[in-house]
């Protein structure tokens, strides 16, 4: 039975750090339904508010924390939100997701989003307590690790339940892959959003809310929650597997199949590489499983190690698969204890594990090939397989010390200072280091990486399933089919969204992100995979398999066509823009010159995009 | 009559529930001439929708013939991760 309640607040908090003013915006109901949240709300904000061509560290850049309409509803997976800005790493659409509790807390405080603009004259943090909003002095927190900062903010506010999103020293130092850390272990990792936050002198956003999020149809929500709880108890079901081992339990099969990401995507397997997996972490460390808001799956590791040679603090969680691979086999490191330590350091310093690990792996290859000279290394050693080198350089990147200053620029910028041979070995798409799923072996990733608006990002904004999860605020790991996602959306909000409208929401999100990227200079030739991924791996069963450039180019064109964009230029067609209700957005964004005209008119009544696009993106399991 | 073959199975994670015994490595007997598929059927693991198989540390297919002392890895697709 649908009631009058609903999970959308229709309230956006805007904070101008230059003037210190906070304002409340009340979008029309129609606007919230059109753009919903997550990626879509971010793309709309960036398109309509960020002046074309500005530097990502310009105060005019926007930093958007966007919940989804489901975020904060008491259902497994209803914990997600996205953060977005123009990316300092790619110069394009920047966006990344996080789970945990912070997003649900912001919804409980009565908000759907926070938009931050300007630059504070000195470090501050934002305190949001329901309707009370305050900028507080953070000068004494600047330079501190995330763990002590969370504790001090909670003490300062006298409430241990305050939820904190923050940057670490890496964000302050404008490391281009700095992340935003929520609850110490939930990071909006990709595309360097922590550096944007640092450029604004914003150390943290602390949130406390006291207003329950009431779904419109609580019975429907409870039914889905019950189903997940049952599945979580059933051996062999994906939810049960996730509950028992968390992520990172497929490293052994990657190794056997020959696509374990190894030594800067060069090799394909690594002796001992399969020891860096979730089962080894369970066996060798003192660990327990934790959860995000309202989630019975409880897949989040908390790793504690107390040994004479290594200590790891469980408050920073534990490594997920991407981290295990990125700072494990990709750097040649097979010491699982060192990987757990590296994870703790990354969350304490506030850096994206994928970009950081990939940049270090690239640098290790440069040293091996003699492409990075002594002067640039400034006394540092960087050897594949050395856990000591890995951990030391993680610290130096965050503080931009020695060679860390070069690596803090990300692998592509660093490579460009070394020359063409170095650049040819960077494993990136659009400047974003590629995530730890090898597209030479995984067709869904092969289709995804070249066209995802953020670059080499595995969470797959390019695909309908993952794109919609992001927009509505649902965790990708939940085994919800599209109809359950729709049930959750309508039962949360009280809306009557149809499957077609949901599909249009997805198309609207990727088309806005596309327009933003085109306006910021993206060319169709940027929708590609790097050279390394068109070479076979050096070892294992896939060593003779070559991924052709034609395959990728054909798939990119098919992707353009399926989404109502010109297959030659990747520019959205005018009828797509019109069908999605984006005409005024394109005009306000000064992006109409990036819209293409279709040569032959569409048959009447047919949507300008394919009814069921090929699925790109994150593997369902 | 040809004696059965004794092979060692390493069932990954919750696949252990299909095999008798405890521990990471389980010793099982299969008829002479058996393939990995025969082994999977015998213990009911073939019902799993997607499996990755290894024979003595190398990727293997279901029709691979087994020899005494072989080590068989049986894995299921597990979660990815952020
Ligand atoms: S499945 Fe895991 S990551 Fe997703 S919401 Fe639940 S606990 Fe969090």
CSV table of N, CA and C and ligand atoms in Angstrom, one decimal, chain A residues 77 79-80 242 290-292 295 297-300 475 477-478, ligand 1:
chain,number,residue,atom,x,y,z
A,77,UNK,N,21.8,-2.9,0.5
A,77,UNK,CA,22.4,-2.2,-0.7
A,77,UNK,C,22.0,-0.8,-0.8
A,79,UNK,N,22.7,1.9,0.5
A,79,UNK,CA,23.7,2.7,1.3
A,79,UNK,C,24.5,3.6,0.4
A,80,UNK,N,24.3,3.4,-1.0
A,80,UNK,CA,25.3,4.0,-1.9
A,80,UNK,C,25.1,5.5,-2.2
A,242,UNK,N,29.4,-14.0,-0.8
A,242,UNK,CA,29.9,-12.7,-0.5
A,242,UNK,C,29.9,-12.4,1.0
A,290,UNK,N,32.1,-6.9,8.4
A,290,UNK,CA,31.2,-5.8,8.8
A,290,UNK,C,30.3,-5.5,7.6
A,291,UNK,N,29.4,-4.5,7.8
A,291,UNK,CA,28.4,-4.2,6.8
A,291,UNK,C,28.3,-2.7,6.5
A,292,UNK,N,27.6,-2.5,5.5
A,292,UNK,CA,27.1,-1.1,5.2
A,292,UNK,C,25.7,-1.0,5.8
A,295,UNK,N,22.5,-3.6,5.6
A,295,UNK,CA,22.8,-4.7,4.7
A,295,UNK,C,23.1,-6.0,5.4
A,297,UNK,N,24.1,-8.6,4.0
A,297,UNK,CA,25.1,-9.4,3.3
A,297,UNK,C,26.4,-9.3,4.1
A,298,UNK,N,26.7,-8.2,4.7
A,298,UNK,CA,27.9,-8.0,5.5
A,298,UNK,C,29.2,-8.6,4.8
A,299,UNK,N,29.6,-7.9,3.8
A,299,UNK,CA,30.7,-8.4,3.0
A,299,UNK,C,32.0,-7.7,3.2
A,300,UNK,N,32.0,-6.7,4.2
A,300,UNK,CA,33.2,-5.8,4.3
A,300,UNK,C,34.1,-6.4,5.4
A,475,UNK,N,23.8,-0.8,-4.1
A,475,UNK,CA,25.1,-1.5,-4.2
A,475,UNK,C,25.0,-2.5,-5.3
A,477,UNK,N,26.5,-5.2,-5.7
A,477,UNK,CA,26.7,-6.6,-5.3
A,477,UNK,C,25.4,-7.4,-5.1
A,478,UNK,N,24.3,-6.6,-4.8
A,478,UNK,CA,23.1,-7.2,-4.6
A,478,UNK,C,22.5,-7.9,-5.8
C,1,LIG,S1,26.8,-6.1,-0.3
C,1,LIG,FE1,28.6,-5.5,0.9
C,1,LIG,S2,29.3,-3.6,-0.1
C,1,LIG,FE2,27.2,-4.0,-0.7
C,1,LIG,S3,25.9,-2.8,0.7
C,1,LIG,FE3,26.1,-4.9,1.5
C,1,LIG,S4,27.8,-4.9,2.9
C,1,LIG,FE4,28.0,-3.0,1.6
